[in-house]
Short mmCIF file of C-alpha atoms in Angstrom, two decimals:
data_model
loop_
_atom_site.label_atom_id
_atom_site.label_comp_id
_atom_site.label_asym_id
_atom_site.label_seq_id
_atom_site.Cartn_x
_atom_site.Cartn_y
_atom_site.Cartn_z
CA MET L 26 84.62 104.23 108.52
CA ALA L 27 87.41 104.79 111.04
CA THR L 28 86.61 105.85 114.60
CA LEU L 29 88.01 109.28 115.35
CA THR L 30 89.65 109.83 118.71
CA PRO L 31 90.49 113.55 118.73
CA PRO L 32 90.79 115.90 121.68
CA PRO L 33 87.61 117.74 122.78
CA GLN L 34 85.91 119.24 119.72
CA PRO L 35 87.44 122.58 118.84
CA LYS L 36 85.37 125.53 117.66
CA TYR L 37 85.82 126.59 114.06
CA HIS L 38 83.96 129.09 111.90
CA LEU L 39 83.99 128.19 108.21
CA TYR L 40 83.89 130.71 105.39
CA ASP L 41 84.33 130.11 101.68
CA ALA L 42 85.45 126.87 99.95
CA ILE L 43 89.02 127.29 98.65
CA GLY L 44 89.83 123.89 97.27
CA LYS L 45 88.86 120.28 96.70
CA GLY L 46 90.87 117.27 97.79
CA SER L 47 90.52 113.62 96.83
CA HIS L 48 87.78 113.09 99.42
CA GLY L 49 86.37 116.41 100.46
CA LEU L 50 86.12 120.18 100.18
CA VAL L 51 88.61 122.55 101.91
CA TYR L 52 87.32 125.73 103.54
CA ARG L 53 88.91 128.91 104.80
CA ALA L 54 88.19 129.15 108.53
CA VAL L 55 89.22 130.58 111.85
CA ASP L 56 89.60 128.78 115.19
CA GLU L 57 88.29 129.89 118.59
CA ASN L 58 91.26 132.26 118.91
CA ASP L 59 90.49 133.85 115.51
CA GLU L 60 93.61 132.25 114.03
CA PRO L 61 93.24 131.42 110.31
CA VAL L 62 93.15 127.69 109.47
CA ALA L 63 91.99 125.44 106.68
CA VAL L 64 89.23 122.91 107.43
CA LYS L 65 88.59 119.90 105.20
CA LEU L 66 85.15 118.30 105.45
CA LEU L 67 85.61 114.66 104.49
CA ASN L 68 83.08 112.59 102.60
CA ASN L 69 81.69 109.84 104.77
CA SER L 70 82.25 107.43 101.90
CA GLY L 71 85.99 107.68 101.80
CA GLY L 72 89.18 109.54 102.58
CA ILE L 73 88.93 109.40 106.34
CA LEU L 74 91.03 106.25 106.68
CA GLY L 75 94.09 107.69 104.93
CA GLU L 76 93.80 111.10 106.62
CA GLU L 77 93.39 109.54 110.10
CA ILE L 78 96.25 107.11 109.58
CA PHE L 79 98.43 110.07 108.62
CA TYR L 80 97.17 112.21 111.51
CA GLN L 81 97.54 109.52 114.18
CA TYR L 82 100.92 108.41 112.90
CA PHE L 83 102.43 111.89 113.09
CA ARG L 84 100.42 113.12 116.09
CA ASN L 85 103.38 112.83 118.45
CA LYS L 86 106.11 112.81 115.88
CA LYS L 87 108.26 115.43 114.22
CA HIS L 88 106.58 117.29 111.42
CA HIS L 89 108.19 118.40 108.16
CA GLU L 90 108.05 121.97 106.83
CA ASN L 91 107.36 120.75 103.28
CA ILE L 92 104.27 118.76 104.33
CA ASN L 93 100.98 120.35 105.29
CA HIS L 94 100.37 118.18 108.35
CA THR L 95 96.95 117.68 109.91
CA ARG L 96 96.59 119.62 113.18
CA ASP L 97 93.58 117.68 114.50
CA MET L 98 90.51 115.70 113.47
CA TYR L 99 86.97 115.95 114.83
CA MET L 100 83.32 115.25 114.06
CA THR L 101 81.10 118.15 113.07
CA GLU L 102 77.70 118.67 114.76
CA ASP L 103 76.02 116.99 111.82
CA GLY L 104 78.29 113.95 112.10
CA ARG L 105 80.78 114.62 109.30
CA PRO L 106 84.46 113.89 109.83
CA ALA L 107 86.64 116.99 109.55
CA MET L 108 90.30 117.89 109.82
CA THR L 109 92.20 121.14 110.26
CA MET L 110 95.49 122.20 108.61
CA GLU L 111 97.63 125.22 108.11
CA LEU L 112 95.91 127.74 105.83
CA LEU L 113 98.21 128.11 102.80
CA ASP L 114 98.39 131.14 100.56
CA GLY L 115 99.48 130.47 96.97
CA MET L 116 98.52 127.94 94.31
CA ASP L 117 99.12 124.35 93.39
CA LEU L 118 101.67 123.35 90.79
CA MET L 119 98.98 122.36 88.28
CA GLU L 120 97.52 125.86 88.41
CA ILE L 121 100.99 127.36 87.91
CA ILE L 122 101.47 125.17 84.84
CA ASP L 123 97.98 125.80 83.42
CA LYS L 124 98.37 129.56 83.85
CA LYS L 125 101.78 129.33 82.18
CA ILE L 126 103.39 131.20 85.06
CA SER L 127 107.09 131.47 84.25
CA LEU L 128 109.49 129.84 86.70
CA THR L 129 113.23 130.43 86.63
CA ASP L 130 115.58 127.45 86.74
CA GLU L 131 116.30 128.45 90.34
CA GLY L 132 112.57 128.45 91.10
CA LYS L 133 112.14 125.02 89.53
CA ARG L 134 115.07 123.67 91.49
CA SER L 135 113.65 125.08 94.74
CA ILE L 136 110.30 123.32 94.16
CA MET L 137 112.06 120.08 93.31
CA LEU L 138 114.24 120.28 96.43
CA ASP L 139 111.24 120.96 98.67
CA VAL L 140 109.24 118.07 97.22
CA LEU L 141 112.23 115.71 97.37
CA GLN L 142 112.90 116.57 100.99
CA ALA L 143 109.27 115.81 101.84
CA LEU L 144 109.40 112.58 99.90
CA VAL L 145 112.61 111.42 101.53
CA PHE L 146 111.09 112.22 104.94
CA LEU L 147 107.99 110.08 104.16
CA ARG L 148 110.18 107.23 102.94
CA GLU L 149 112.18 107.33 106.16
CA GLN L 150 108.90 107.07 108.09
CA ASP L 151 107.60 104.20 105.88
CA VAL L 152 104.69 106.37 104.81
CA VAL L 153 103.32 106.44 101.27
CA HIS L 154 101.26 109.32 99.86
CA ARG L 155 99.80 107.24 97.00
CA ASP L 156 98.44 110.22 95.04
CA PHE L 157 101.40 112.24 93.87
CA LYS L 158 100.30 114.71 91.24
CA CYS L 159 100.75 118.40 90.45
CA GLU L 160 97.46 119.27 92.19
CA ASN L 161 98.90 117.90 95.43
CA ILE L 162 102.03 120.07 95.38
CA PHE L 163 101.18 123.48 96.77
CA VAL L 164 103.55 126.42 96.23
CA THR L 165 103.11 129.25 98.75
CA THR L 166 103.54 132.91 97.97
CA ASP L 167 106.93 132.61 99.73
CA GLY L 168 107.98 130.03 97.14
CA ILE L 169 107.86 127.06 99.51
CA ALA L 170 106.46 123.81 98.09
CA LYS L 171 104.39 121.58 100.37
CA LEU L 172 102.73 118.21 99.86
CA ILE L 173 99.01 118.24 100.52
CA ASP L 174 96.01 115.85 100.52
CA PHE L 175 96.90 112.64 102.33
CA GLY L 176 93.45 111.05 101.85
CA LEU L 177 94.96 107.98 100.18
CA SER L 178 98.08 107.77 102.34
CA SER L 179 99.13 104.78 104.38
CA THR L 180 101.94 103.46 106.48
CA LEU L 181 103.69 100.34 105.18
CA ALA L 182 103.96 98.93 108.68
CA LYS L 183 100.39 99.52 109.88
CA HIS L 184 98.41 99.06 106.70
CA PRO L 185 100.08 96.96 103.98
CA VAL L 186 99.02 98.22 100.58
CA LYS L 187 100.54 95.57 98.37
CA ASP L 188 97.50 94.66 96.28
CA ILE L 189 95.59 97.95 96.36
CA VAL L 190 96.06 100.33 93.45
CA ARG L 191 95.42 103.92 94.45
CA GLY L 192 96.10 107.32 93.05
CA THR L 193 95.99 108.92 89.61
CA PRO L 194 96.98 106.66 86.69
CA LEU L 195 98.79 109.43 84.77
CA TYR L 196 101.24 109.67 87.71
CA SER L 197 101.61 105.92 88.32
CA THR L 198 104.20 103.40 87.18
CA TYR L 199 103.71 100.67 84.63
CA GLN L 200 104.56 98.12 87.32
CA LEU L 201 101.89 99.36 89.70
CA LEU L 202 99.13 99.67 87.08
CA THR L 203 99.74 96.22 85.69
CA GLY L 204 100.08 94.47 89.03
CA LYS L 205 103.81 93.81 88.57
CA THR L 206 104.59 95.28 91.94
CA SER L 207 105.90 94.32 95.36
CA TYR L 208 105.38 95.47 98.93
CA TYR L 209 107.55 98.55 98.75
CA ASP L 210 106.79 99.60 95.19
CA PHE L 211 104.28 102.12 96.45
CA GLN L 212 107.30 104.12 97.61
CA ASP L 213 108.75 103.78 94.10
CA ASN L 214 105.39 104.90 92.75
CA ASP L 215 105.52 108.08 94.87
CA ALA L 216 109.01 108.78 93.50
CA TRP L 217 107.78 108.23 89.93
CA GLY L 218 104.81 110.52 90.50
CA ALA L 219 107.14 113.22 91.78
CA ALA L 220 109.36 112.85 88.71
CA VAL L 221 106.33 113.16 86.36
CA CYS L 222 105.32 116.35 88.22
CA PHE L 223 108.85 117.75 87.72
CA TYR L 224 108.76 116.78 84.04
CA GLU L 225 105.42 118.53 83.65
CA MET L 226 106.75 121.65 85.42
CA ILE L 227 109.83 121.86 83.18
CA ASN L 228 108.07 120.82 79.96
CA GLY L 229 104.88 122.83 80.48
CA GLU L 230 102.70 119.76 79.88
CA HIS L 231 102.38 116.12 80.89
CA PRO L 232 104.56 113.74 78.83
CA SER L 233 101.58 111.51 77.99
CA LYS L 234 99.30 112.15 75.04
CA ALA L 235 97.06 109.17 75.82
CA THR L 236 93.28 109.50 76.08
CA LYS L 237 92.63 105.99 77.39
CA LEU L 238 94.33 103.84 80.02
CA GLU L 239 95.39 101.16 77.56
CA PHE L 240 97.13 103.77 75.38
CA TYR L 241 98.81 105.21 78.49
CA LEU L 242 100.14 101.78 79.45
CA GLU L 243 101.65 101.41 75.99
CA GLU L 244 103.38 104.78 76.44
CA LEU L 245 104.79 103.72 79.78
CA LYS L 246 106.03 100.45 78.38
CA VAL L 247 108.12 102.14 75.68
CA GLY L 248 109.20 105.12 77.81
CA TYR L 249 108.66 108.87 77.64
CA PRO L 250 110.85 111.03 75.38
CA PRO L 251 113.51 112.68 77.58
CA LEU L 252 113.45 116.37 78.32
CA LYS L 253 115.51 118.18 75.70
CA THR L 254 117.04 120.88 77.88
CA ASP L 255 120.38 120.03 79.54
CA THR L 256 119.90 121.92 82.81
CA LYS L 257 120.75 119.90 85.92
CA GLU L 258 117.05 119.89 86.86
CA ALA L 259 116.03 118.34 83.53
CA VAL L 260 118.87 115.82 83.57
CA VAL L 261 117.91 114.68 87.07
CA VAL L 262 114.26 114.22 85.97
CA ASN L 263 115.35 112.14 82.96
CA TRP L 264 117.35 109.83 85.19
CA MET L 265 114.42 109.50 87.60
CA MET L 266 112.19 108.30 84.75
CA LEU L 267 114.08 105.32 83.30
CA ILE L 268 111.98 102.31 82.35
CA SER L 269 113.77 99.97 84.77
CA PRO L 270 112.95 100.72 88.45
CA GLU L 271 116.34 99.34 89.51
CA LEU L 272 118.18 101.95 87.44
CA ARG L 273 116.08 105.01 88.26
CA MET L 274 117.63 107.79 90.25
CA THR L 275 116.19 107.66 93.80
CA PRO L 276 114.72 110.73 95.53
CA GLU L 277 117.74 110.73 97.89
CA GLU L 278 120.15 110.70 94.94
CA ALA L 279 118.17 113.36 93.11
CA TYR L 280 118.23 115.66 96.13
CA GLN L 281 121.98 115.25 96.62
CA ALA L 282 122.64 115.84 92.94
CA LEU L 283 120.67 119.09 92.94
CA ILE L 284 122.40 120.54 96.01
CA SER L 285 125.84 119.41 94.87
CA GLU L 286 128.21 121.90 93.25
CA GLU L 287 129.73 119.06 91.22
CA PRO L 288 129.10 119.52 87.46
CA LEU L 289 127.30 116.85 85.52
CA ILE L 290 129.49 114.14 84.03
CA GLU L 291 129.66 114.04 80.23
CA HIS L 292 129.85 110.30 79.70
CA HIS L 293 131.08 108.91 76.40
CA THR L 294 127.96 106.73 76.02
CA LEU L 295 125.34 107.82 78.57
CA GLY L 296 125.60 111.54 77.91
CA LYS L 297 125.02 113.89 80.85
CA ILE L 298 124.64 112.10 84.19
CA PRO L 299 124.91 113.25 87.84
CA ASN L 300 128.14 112.04 89.41
CA ASN L 301 126.54 110.33 92.43
CA LEU L 302 124.32 108.19 90.19
CA TYR L 303 127.25 107.30 87.90
CA GLN L 304 129.28 106.18 90.90
CA ARG L 305 126.43 103.90 91.95
CA TYR L 306 126.32 102.36 88.47
CA LEU L 307 130.08 101.89 88.40
CA ARG L 308 130.04 99.80 91.57
CA LYS L 309 128.05 97.18 89.66
CA TYR L 310 128.77 97.87 85.98
CA LYS L 311 132.50 98.40 85.53
CA PHE L 312 132.10 98.10 81.78
CA LEU L 313 130.71 101.67 81.71
CA GLU L 314 134.31 102.95 81.98
CA SER L 315 135.09 101.43 78.56
CA PRO L 316 133.78 103.24 75.46
CA LYS L 317 134.69 100.20 73.40
CA GLU L 318 132.74 97.77 75.54
CA CYS L 319 129.68 100.07 75.68
CA LYS L 320 129.75 100.34 71.89
CA ARG L 321 130.07 96.57 71.54
CA ILE L 322 127.06 95.89 73.78
CA LEU L 323 124.90 98.46 72.00
CA SER L 324 125.81 97.05 68.60
CA HIS L 325 124.08 93.77 69.56
CA ILE L 326 120.72 95.39 70.27
CA ASP L 327 117.81 94.38 68.09
CA MET L 328 115.97 97.70 67.82
CA GLU L 329 112.71 95.88 67.09
CA LEU L 330 112.81 94.47 70.63
CA VAL L 331 113.86 97.65 72.39
CA PRO L 332 111.31 100.35 73.38
CA LYS L 333 111.92 103.44 71.25
CA ASN L 334 112.41 105.91 74.12
CA MET L 335 114.48 103.62 76.26
CA GLY L 336 117.42 105.44 77.80
CA THR L 337 120.95 104.34 76.90
CA MET L 338 121.55 102.90 80.36
CA ASP L 339 118.31 100.90 80.10
CA ARG L 340 119.45 99.63 76.70
CA LEU L 341 122.89 98.58 77.96
CA ILE L 342 121.49 96.54 80.84
CA PHE L 343 118.66 95.19 78.72
CA GLN L 344 121.15 93.84 76.19
CA ARG L 345 123.39 92.41 78.89
CA LYS L 346 120.32 90.60 80.27
CA MET L 347 119.63 89.24 76.78
CA ASP L 348 123.29 88.17 76.47
CA GLU L 349 122.95 86.36 79.84
CA ILE L 350 125.96 88.06 81.37
CA PRO L 351 126.22 86.90 85.02
CA ASP L 352 126.04 90.27 86.75
CA LYS L 353 122.86 91.33 84.97
CA ILE L 354 119.81 92.66 86.80
CA VAL L 355 116.19 91.87 86.20
CA ILE L 356 114.45 94.64 84.34
CA SER L 357 110.76 94.87 85.21
CA GLY L 358 108.02 95.92 82.86
CA TRP L 359 108.50 93.92 79.68
#
């Protein structure tokens, strides 16, 4: 267990339990000045390392409004590690989905933008959450989305996490779950988890129908069916969830696409695609400008070899890899 080094122990009075994190219960409380706070009592068996790494890392750094940062950490009188946070009023995204609470497209976009801003901030700080899921996105009564529960978090610089699988499988990538991962793929995994949360919010349910991990891995390998709606929010999510990590829309690109007033491009082969992502593709794949060349490449595909839900862009690059064209990229996961 980590050794806590907090300021002198503050005085808190705990009331009712209001939630459960990955490694402890969260209570409604007040501090010595009668200010409302949330107190999380951590299990001695786990959770403290991630929470303390996150707390110590950001202790003297700038905080982000879309992250529920830890205010301090201390030991209770009975020797349990505890942490205090802002007391949030609202519900998590999973509860919103389960209760079938209707969200407007504007509301969905607002949640996506808040989460993406938090995710970009963490990536800039080389911090990984490692447990992105709907239960860890809290939406306040003011409509602000905040990331919560950093019990599994780590910093890439301080605590390399290359060979340690953490988090919830239903929000993890095929590459991470099968060990086909590299040092920074935990950042990619956070981005994938966010995209699955957005998919679930728009679709009303998780894209997976699997009941066992092996079935889930098979689903990931062939790809999820894309969202049917053509709103910008849904289109962005679809591009964030391509099979190939190298082709997926990044959180930074997704955020810029959502705030941009530019309309989606209606591509002759790819369908609807955000302009900033298309421009990135064009810098490497000039053939995308030619309907004839795209059609020729796709005509070579052996559909028995190609995952059924693979996006068109994945298919194009997959076939170019099979054709051994020099400017191909390596597609992970097969």
